[in-house]
């Protein structure tokens, strides 16, 4: 199932099933624009998003759960420009 994640200025993330041309899920919570979105290389149900609002969110799009939000050990320090998984 090819999935396309999309996000932008509003801070919302939408995941689209390309084959069905339908939405798998809409995810809110980022307070600012989304800078990058990535699926995990091995588990395509894990979606990572980073925003201008200093936050990184990891979601399981299969069960629609967001794990704890990461702001770093000293709190927000700057916007998240890029994200990646370490496999």
PDB file of N, CA and C in Angstrom:
ATOM      1  N   UNK A   1       0.849  -1.165   0.000  1.00  0.00           N
ATOM      2  CA  UNK A   1       0.000   0.000   0.000  1.00  0.00           C
ATOM      3  C   UNK A   1       0.902   1.239   0.000  1.00  0.00           C
ATOM      4  N   UNK A   2       1.053   1.916  -1.141  1.00  0.00           N
ATOM      5  CA  UNK A   2       1.858   3.138  -1.176  1.00  0.00           C
ATOM      6  C   UNK A   2       1.150   4.285  -0.456  1.00  0.00           C
ATOM      7  N   UNK A   3       1.852   4.865   0.510  1.00  0.00           N
ATOM      8  CA  UNK A   3       1.297   5.961   1.294  1.00  0.00           C
ATOM      9  C   UNK A   3       2.084   7.237   1.031  1.00  0.00           C
ATOM     10  N   UNK A   4       1.383   8.344   1.000  1.00  0.00           N
ATOM     11  CA  UNK A   4       1.991   9.647   0.773  1.00  0.00           C
ATOM     12  C   UNK A   4       1.674  10.545   1.963  1.00  0.00           C
ATOM     13  N   UNK A   5       2.707  10.942   2.742  1.00  0.00           N
ATOM     14  CA  UNK A   5       2.462  11.878   3.835  1.00  0.00           C
ATOM     15  C   UNK A   5       2.534  13.313   3.312  1.00  0.00           C
ATOM     16  N   UNK A   6       1.690  14.172   3.846  1.00  0.00           N
ATOM     17  CA  UNK A   6       1.690  15.580   3.441  1.00  0.00           C
ATOM     18  C   UNK A   6       1.485  16.451   4.668  1.00  0.00           C
ATOM     19  N   UNK A   7       2.188  17.557   4.700  1.00  0.00           N
ATOM     20  CA  UNK A   7       2.045  18.501   5.795  1.00  0.00           C
ATOM     21  C   UNK A   7       2.434  19.871   5.304  1.00  0.00           C
ATOM     22  N   UNK A   8       2.082  20.883   6.060  1.00  0.00           N
ATOM     23  CA  UNK A   8       2.407  22.222   5.603  1.00  0.00           C
ATOM     24  C   UNK A   8       2.241  23.260   6.677  1.00  0.00           C
ATOM     25  N   UNK A   9       1.837  24.425   6.253  1.00  0.00           N
ATOM     26  CA  UNK A   9       1.783  25.603   7.101  1.00  0.00           C
ATOM     27  C   UNK A   9       0.895  25.438   8.332  1.00  0.00           C
ATOM     28  N   UNK A  10      -0.206  24.727   8.194  1.00  0.00           N
ATOM     29  CA  UNK A  10      -1.170  24.611   9.300  1.00  0.00           C
ATOM     30  C   UNK A  10      -0.668  23.752  10.458  1.00  0.00           C
ATOM     31  N   UNK A  11       0.356  22.931  10.222  1.00  0.00           N
ATOM     32  CA  UNK A  11       0.856  22.042  11.264  1.00  0.00           C
ATOM     33  C   UNK A  11       0.176  20.694  11.289  1.00  0.00           C
ATOM     34  N   UNK A  12      -0.788  20.481  10.423  1.00  0.00           N
ATOM     35  CA  UNK A  12      -1.470  19.185  10.336  1.00  0.00           C
ATOM     36  C   UNK A  12      -0.721  18.274   9.368  1.00  0.00           C
ATOM     37  N   UNK A  13      -0.802  16.973   9.632  1.00  0.00           N
ATOM     38  CA  UNK A  13      -0.203  15.963   8.760  1.00  0.00           C
ATOM     39  C   UNK A  13      -1.335  15.087   8.234  1.00  0.00           C
ATOM     40  N   UNK A  14      -1.328  14.838   6.945  1.00  0.00           N
ATOM     41  CA  UNK A  14      -2.323  13.960   6.317  1.00  0.00           C
ATOM     42  C   UNK A  14      -1.573  12.835   5.620  1.00  0.00           C
ATOM     43  N   UNK A  15      -2.073  11.609   5.794  1.00  0.00           N
ATOM     44  CA  UNK A  15      -1.497  10.447   5.112  1.00  0.00           C
ATOM     45  C   UNK A  15      -2.522   9.952   4.101  1.00  0.00           C
ATOM     46  N   UNK A  16      -2.081   9.842   2.853  1.00  0.00           N
ATOM     47  CA  UNK A  16      -2.968   9.477   1.747  1.00  0.00           C
ATOM     48  C   UNK A  16      -2.565   8.120   1.192  1.00  0.00           C
ATOM     49  N   UNK A  17      -3.544   7.238   1.009  1.00  0.00           N
ATOM     50  CA  UNK A  17      -3.334   5.961   0.329  1.00  0.00           C
ATOM     51  C   UNK A  17      -3.449   6.241  -1.165  1.00  0.00           C
ATOM     52  N   UNK A  18      -2.335   6.137  -1.871  1.00  0.00           N
ATOM     53  CA  UNK A  18      -2.283   6.506  -3.283  1.00  0.00           C
ATOM     54  C   UNK A  18      -3.146   5.582  -4.137  1.00  0.00           C
ATOM     55  N   UNK A  19      -3.177   4.289  -3.826  1.00  0.00           N
ATOM     56  CA  UNK A  19      -3.974   3.344  -4.616  1.00  0.00           C
ATOM     57  C   UNK A  19      -5.472   3.593  -4.496  1.00  0.00           C
ATOM     58  N   UNK A  20      -5.922   3.888  -3.285  1.00  0.00           N
ATOM     59  CA  UNK A  20      -7.357   4.101  -3.057  1.00  0.00           C
ATOM     60  C   UNK A  20      -7.768   5.554  -3.236  1.00  0.00           C
ATOM     61  N   UNK A  21      -6.762   6.428  -3.361  1.00  0.00           N
ATOM     62  CA  UNK A  21      -7.019   7.861  -3.470  1.00  0.00           C
ATOM     63  C   UNK A  21      -7.869   8.349  -2.295  1.00  0.00           C
ATOM     64  N   UNK A  22      -7.521   7.846  -1.103  1.00  0.00           N
ATOM     65  CA  UNK A  22      -8.260   8.214   0.104  1.00  0.00           C
ATOM     66  C   UNK A  22      -7.321   8.512   1.252  1.00  0.00           C
ATOM     67  N   UNK A  23      -7.846   9.159   2.257  1.00  0.00           N
ATOM     68  CA  UNK A  23      -7.063   9.526   3.432  1.00  0.00           C
ATOM     69  C   UNK A  23      -7.008   8.376   4.429  1.00  0.00           C
ATOM     70  N   UNK A  24      -5.806   8.050   4.885  1.00  0.00           N
ATOM     71  CA  UNK A  24      -5.602   7.048   5.934  1.00  0.00           C
ATOM     72  C   UNK A  24      -5.799   7.701   7.294  1.00  0.00           C
ATOM     73  N   UNK A  25      -5.345   8.939   7.432  1.00  0.00           N
ATOM     74  CA  UNK A  25      -5.504   9.646   8.695  1.00  0.00           C
ATOM     75  C   UNK A  25      -5.097  11.095   8.592  1.00  0.00           C
ATOM     76  N   UNK A  26      -5.692  11.924   9.438  1.00  0.00           N
ATOM     77  CA  UNK A  26      -5.318  13.327   9.605  1.00  0.00           C
ATOM     78  C   UNK A  26      -4.829  13.478  11.033  1.00  0.00           C
ATOM     79  N   UNK A  27      -3.654  14.083  11.189  1.00  0.00           N
ATOM     80  CA  UNK A  27      -3.034  14.175  12.503  1.00  0.00           C
ATOM     81  C   UNK A  27      -2.703  15.631  12.801  1.00  0.00           C
ATOM     82  N   UNK A  28      -3.163  16.092  13.947  1.00  0.00           N
ATOM     83  CA  UNK A  28      -2.891  17.463  14.372  1.00  0.00           C
ATOM     84  C   UNK A  28      -2.016  17.422  15.615  1.00  0.00           C
ATOM     85  N   UNK A  29      -1.605  18.579  16.065  1.00  0.00           N
ATOM     86  CA  UNK A  29      -0.821  18.640  17.287  1.00  0.00           C
ATOM     87  C   UNK A  29       0.391  19.538  17.166  1.00  0.00           C
ATOM     88  N   UNK A  30       0.974  19.611  15.978  1.00  0.00           N
ATOM     89  CA  UNK A  30       2.067  20.563  15.788  1.00  0.00           C
ATOM     90  C   UNK A  30       1.457  21.958  15.779  1.00  0.00           C
ATOM     91  N   UNK A  31       2.061  22.860  16.501  1.00  0.00           N
ATOM     92  CA  UNK A  31       1.531  24.217  16.569  1.00  0.00           C
ATOM     93  C   UNK A  31       1.963  25.109  15.426  1.00  0.00           C
ATOM     94  N   UNK A  32       2.933  24.643  14.647  1.00  0.00           N
ATOM     95  CA  UNK A  32       3.474  25.460  13.558  1.00  0.00           C
ATOM     96  C   UNK A  32       3.680  24.591  12.322  1.00  0.00           C
ATOM     97  N   UNK A  33       4.185  25.196  11.274  1.00  0.00           N
ATOM     98  CA  UNK A  33       4.371  24.530   9.983  1.00  0.00           C
ATOM     99  C   UNK A  33       5.244  23.278  10.092  1.00  0.00           C
ATOM    100  N   UNK A  34       4.905  22.275   9.301  1.00  0.00           N
ATOM    101  CA  UNK A  34       5.677  21.036   9.224  1.00  0.00           C
ATOM    102  C   UNK A  34       6.857  21.256   8.286  1.00  0.00           C
ATOM    103  N   UNK A  35       8.061  20.937   8.760  1.00  0.00           N
ATOM    104  CA  UNK A  35       9.257  21.079   7.927  1.00  0.00           C
ATOM    105  C   UNK A  35       9.647  19.783   7.234  1.00  0.00           C
ATOM    106  N   UNK A  36       9.412  18.644   7.885  1.00  0.00           N
ATOM    107  CA  UNK A  36       9.761  17.364   7.258  1.00  0.00           C
ATOM    108  C   UNK A  36       8.918  16.243   7.850  1.00  0.00           C
ATOM    109  N   UNK A  37       8.619  15.256   6.999  1.00  0.00           N
ATOM    110  CA  UNK A  37       7.863  14.063   7.397  1.00  0.00           C
ATOM    111  C   UNK A  37       8.570  12.864   6.794  1.00  0.00           C
ATOM    112  N   UNK A  38       8.700  11.780   7.577  1.00  0.00           N
ATOM    113  CA  UNK A  38       9.345  10.568   7.082  1.00  0.00           C
ATOM    114  C   UNK A  38       8.702   9.331   7.663  1.00  0.00           C
ATOM    115  N   UNK A  39       8.573   8.304   6.823  1.00  0.00           N
ATOM    116  CA  UNK A  39       8.188   6.985   7.297  1.00  0.00           C
ATOM    117  C   UNK A  39       9.436   6.219   7.704  1.00  0.00           C
ATOM    118  N   UNK A  40       9.286   5.334   8.695  1.00  0.00           N
ATOM    119  CA  UNK A  40      10.366   4.432   9.086  1.00  0.00           C
ATOM    120  C   UNK A  40      10.647   3.485   7.924  1.00  0.00           C
ATOM    121  N   UNK A  41      11.916   3.160   7.699  1.00  0.00           N
ATOM    122  CA  UNK A  41      12.302   2.324   6.564  1.00  0.00           C
ATOM    123  C   UNK A  41      11.796   0.891   6.680  1.00  0.00           C
ATOM    124  N   UNK A  42      11.721   0.358   7.894  1.00  0.00           N
ATOM    125  CA  UNK A  42      11.324  -1.043   8.097  1.00  0.00           C
ATOM    126  C   UNK A  42       9.866  -1.189   8.529  1.00  0.00           C
ATOM    127  N   UNK A  43       9.353  -0.236   9.267  1.00  0.00           N
ATOM    128  CA  UNK A  43       7.973  -0.281   9.750  1.00  0.00           C
ATOM    129  C   UNK A  43       7.224   0.926   9.185  1.00  0.00           C
ATOM    130  N   UNK A  44       6.516   0.716   8.097  1.00  0.00           N
ATOM    131  CA  UNK A  44       5.853   1.825   7.412  1.00  0.00           C
ATOM    132  C   UNK A  44       4.658   2.392   8.165  1.00  0.00           C
ATOM    133  N   UNK A  45       4.350   1.834   9.331  1.00  0.00           N
ATOM    134  CA  UNK A  45       3.282   2.401  10.149  1.00  0.00           C
ATOM    135  C   UNK A  45       3.811   3.476  11.096  1.00  0.00           C
ATOM    136  N   UNK A  46       5.137   3.628  11.181  1.00  0.00           N
ATOM    137  CA  UNK A  46       5.728   4.655  12.036  1.00  0.00           C
ATOM    138  C   UNK A  46       6.029   5.891  11.202  1.00  0.00           C
ATOM    139  N   UNK A  47       5.473   7.012  11.613  1.00  0.00           N
ATOM    140  CA  UNK A  47       5.611   8.267  10.885  1.00  0.00           C
ATOM    141  C   UNK A  47       6.225   9.313  11.812  1.00  0.00           C
ATOM    142  N   UNK A  48       7.312   9.910  11.371  1.00  0.00           N
ATOM    143  CA  UNK A  48       8.033  10.921  12.137  1.00  0.00           C
ATOM    144  C   UNK A  48       7.803  12.275  11.474  1.00  0.00           C
ATOM    145  N   UNK A  49       7.499  13.289  12.277  1.00  0.00           N
ATOM    146  CA  UNK A  49       7.312  14.634  11.721  1.00  0.00           C
ATOM    147  C   UNK A  49       8.023  15.654  12.602  1.00  0.00           C
ATOM    148  N   UNK A  50       8.607  16.651  11.951  1.00  0.00           N
ATOM    149  CA  UNK A  50       9.298  17.727  12.655  1.00  0.00           C
ATOM    150  C   UNK A  50       8.741  19.066  12.207  1.00  0.00           C
ATOM    151  N   UNK A  51       8.642  20.008  13.139  1.00  0.00           N
ATOM    152  CA  UNK A  51       7.964  21.266  12.814  1.00  0.00           C
ATOM    153  C   UNK A  51       8.776  22.493  13.191  1.00  0.00           C
ATOM    154  N   UNK A  52       8.303  23.600  12.679  1.00  0.00           N
ATOM    155  CA  UNK A  52       8.870  24.898  13.015  1.00  0.00           C
ATOM    156  C   UNK A  52       8.630  25.214  14.492  1.00  0.00           C
ATOM    157  N   UNK A  53       7.671  24.539  15.095  1.00  0.00           N
ATOM    158  CA  UNK A  53       7.325  24.759  16.498  1.00  0.00           C
ATOM    159  C   UNK A  53       8.196  23.978  17.463  1.00  0.00           C
ATOM    160  N   UNK A  54       9.403  23.585  17.057  1.00  0.00           N
ATOM    161  CA  UNK A  54      10.418  22.959  17.913  1.00  0.00           C
ATOM    162  C   UNK A  54      10.123  21.522  18.311  1.00  0.00           C
ATOM    163  N   UNK A  55       9.126  20.884  17.737  1.00  0.00           N
ATOM    164  CA  UNK A  55       8.726  19.552  18.201  1.00  0.00           C
ATOM    165  C   UNK A  55       8.941  18.480  17.143  1.00  0.00           C
ATOM    166  N   UNK A  56       9.210  17.272  17.644  1.00  0.00           N
ATOM    167  CA  UNK A  56       9.256  16.068  16.818  1.00  0.00           C
ATOM    168  C   UNK A  56       8.180  15.137  17.358  1.00  0.00           C
ATOM    169  N   UNK A  57       7.361  14.605  16.461  1.00  0.00           N
ATOM    170  CA  UNK A  57       6.303  13.675  16.866  1.00  0.00           C
ATOM    171  C   UNK A  57       6.481  12.366  16.121  1.00  0.00           C
ATOM    172  N   UNK A  58       6.329  11.267  16.850  1.00  0.00           N
ATOM    173  CA  UNK A  58       6.377   9.929  16.271  1.00  0.00           C
ATOM    174  C   UNK A  58       4.996   9.319  16.438  1.00  0.00           C
ATOM    175  N   UNK A  59       4.409   8.925  15.314  1.00  0.00           N
ATOM    176  CA  UNK A  59       3.049   8.373  15.344  1.00  0.00           C
ATOM    177  C   UNK A  59       3.028   6.979  14.756  1.00  0.00           C
ATOM    178  N   UNK A  60       2.149   6.145  15.307  1.00  0.00           N
ATOM    179  CA  UNK A  60       1.841   4.862  14.696  1.00  0.00           C
ATOM    180  C   UNK A  60       0.531   5.078  13.955  1.00  0.00           C
ATOM    181  N   UNK A  61       0.585   5.087  12.621  1.00  0.00           N
ATOM    182  CA  UNK A  61      -0.619   5.403  11.853  1.00  0.00           C
ATOM    183  C   UNK A  61      -1.557   4.212  11.724  1.00  0.00           C
ATOM    184  N   UNK A  62      -1.102   3.035  12.154  1.00  0.00           N
ATOM    185  CA  UNK A  62      -1.980   1.860  12.127  1.00  0.00           C
ATOM    186  C   UNK A  62      -3.006   1.936  13.255  1.00  0.00           C
ATOM    187  N   UNK A  63      -2.546   2.327  14.449  1.00  0.00           N
ATOM    188  CA  UNK A  63      -3.461   2.422  15.591  1.00  0.00           C
ATOM    189  C   UNK A  63      -3.709   3.875  16.013  1.00  0.00           C
ATOM    190  N   UNK A  64      -3.199   4.832  15.236  1.00  0.00           N
ATOM    191  CA  UNK A  64      -3.427   6.267  15.441  1.00  0.00           C
ATOM    192  C   UNK A  64      -2.985   6.739  16.825  1.00  0.00           C
ATOM    193  N   UNK A  65      -1.785   6.316  17.226  1.00  0.00           N
ATOM    194  CA  UNK A  65      -1.224   6.695  18.521  1.00  0.00           C
ATOM    195  C   UNK A  65      -0.002   7.575  18.298  1.00  0.00           C
ATOM    196  N   UNK A  66       0.105   8.635  19.082  1.00  0.00           N
ATOM    197  CA  UNK A  66       1.289   9.491  19.065  1.00  0.00           C
ATOM    198  C   UNK A  66       2.079   9.201  20.333  1.00  0.00           C
ATOM    199  N   UNK A  67       3.327   8.779  20.170  1.00  0.00           N
ATOM    200  CA  UNK A  67       4.174   8.546  21.339  1.00  0.00           C
ATOM    201  C   UNK A  67       4.595   9.906  21.891  1.00  0.00           C
ATOM    202  N   UNK A  68       5.205   9.941  23.072  1.00  0.00           N
ATOM    203  CA  UNK A  68       5.549  11.236  23.669  1.00  0.00           C
ATOM    204  C   UNK A  68       6.292  12.165  22.700  1.00  0.00           C
ATOM    205  N   UNK A  69       5.995  13.436  22.832  1.00  0.00           N
ATOM    206  CA  UNK A  69       6.565  14.468  21.973  1.00  0.00           C
ATOM    207  C   UNK A  69       7.963  14.807  22.465  1.00  0.00           C
ATOM    208  N   UNK A  70       8.896  14.961  21.551  1.00  0.00           N
ATOM    209  CA  UNK A  70      10.271  15.282  21.916  1.00  0.00           C
ATOM    210  C   UNK A  70      10.552  16.762  21.707  1.00  0.00           C
ATOM    211  N   UNK A  71      11.033  17.402  22.768  1.00  0.00           N
ATOM    212  CA  UNK A  71      11.464  18.798  22.684  1.00  0.00           C
ATOM    213  C   UNK A  71      12.940  18.938  23.045  1.00  0.00           C
ATOM    214  N   UNK A  72      13.644  17.839  23.275  1.00  0.00           N
ATOM    215  CA  UNK A  72      15.035  17.911  23.705  1.00  0.00           C
ATOM    216  C   UNK A  72      15.139  17.998  25.211  1.00  0.00           C
ATOM    217  N   UNK A  73      16.321  17.757  25.736  1.00  0.00           N
ATOM    218  CA  UNK A  73      16.522  17.695  27.186  1.00  0.00           C
ATOM    219  C   UNK A  73      16.384  19.054  27.866  1.00  0.00           C
ATOM    220  N   UNK A  74      16.628  20.133  27.139  1.00  0.00           N
ATOM    221  CA  UNK A  74      16.548  21.468  27.736  1.00  0.00           C
ATOM    222  C   UNK A  74      15.356  22.260  27.213  1.00  0.00           C
ATOM    223  N   UNK A  75      14.395  21.572  26.654  1.00  0.00           N
ATOM    224  CA  UNK A  75      13.229  22.250  26.107  1.00  0.00           C
ATOM    225  C   UNK A  75      13.482  22.739  24.692  1.00  0.00           C
ATOM    226  N   UNK A  76      12.514  23.436  24.121  1.00  0.00           N
ATOM    227  CA  UNK A  76      12.645  23.907  22.745  1.00  0.00           C
ATOM    228  C   UNK A  76      13.828  24.850  22.575  1.00  0.00           C
ATOM    229  N   UNK A  77      14.640  24.601  21.550  1.00  0.00           N
ATOM    230  CA  UNK A  77      15.817  25.432  21.292  1.00  0.00           C
ATOM    231  C   UNK A  77      15.778  26.068  19.908  1.00  0.00           C
ATOM    232  N   UNK A  78      14.994  25.527  19.015  1.00  0.00           N
ATOM    233  CA  UNK A  78      14.903  26.051  17.652  1.00  0.00           C
ATOM    234  C   UNK A  78      14.039  25.126  16.820  1.00  0.00           C
ATOM    235  N   UNK A  79      13.661  25.597  15.646  1.00  0.00           N
ATOM    236  CA  UNK A  79      12.787  24.777  14.814  1.00  0.00           C
ATOM    237  C   UNK A  79      13.504  23.538  14.303  1.00  0.00           C
ATOM    238  N   UNK A  80      12.739  22.480  14.065  1.00  0.00           N
ATOM    239  CA  UNK A  80      13.272  21.221  13.546  1.00  0.00           C
ATOM    240  C   UNK A  80      13.339  21.353  12.030  1.00  0.00           C
ATOM    241  N   UNK A  81      14.551  21.305  11.494  1.00  0.00           N
ATOM    242  CA  UNK A  81      14.754  21.463  10.055  1.00  0.00           C
ATOM    243  C   UNK A  81      14.707  20.117   9.352  1.00  0.00           C
ATOM    244  N   UNK A  82      15.337  19.095   9.953  1.00  0.00           N
ATOM    245  CA  UNK A  82      15.420  17.785   9.312  1.00  0.00           C
ATOM    246  C   UNK A  82      15.325  16.689  10.368  1.00  0.00           C
ATOM    247  N   UNK A  83      14.782  15.533   9.965  1.00  0.00           N
ATOM    248  CA  UNK A  83      14.630  14.397  10.869  1.00  0.00           C
ATOM    249  C   UNK A  83      15.013  13.122  10.134  1.00  0.00           C
ATOM    250  N   UNK A  84      15.354  12.080  10.889  1.00  0.00           N
ATOM    251  CA  UNK A  84      15.632  10.776  10.289  1.00  0.00           C
ATOM    252  C   UNK A  84      15.596   9.715  11.373  1.00  0.00           C
ATOM    253  N   UNK A  85      15.466   8.462  10.943  1.00  0.00           N
ATOM    254  CA  UNK A  85      15.514   7.313  11.837  1.00  0.00           C
ATOM    255  C   UNK A  85      16.913   6.729  11.804  1.00  0.00           C
ATOM    256  N   UNK A  86      17.375   6.187  12.924  1.00  0.00           N
ATOM    257  CA  UNK A  86      18.630   5.444  12.986  1.00  0.00           C
ATOM    258  C   UNK A  86      18.265   3.972  13.048  1.00  0.00           C
ATOM    259  N   UNK A  87      18.487   3.268  11.947  1.00  0.00           N
ATOM    260  CA  UNK A  87      18.078   1.861  11.859  1.00  0.00           C
ATOM    261  C   UNK A  87      19.257   0.960  12.125  1.00  0.00           C
TER     262      UNK A  87
END
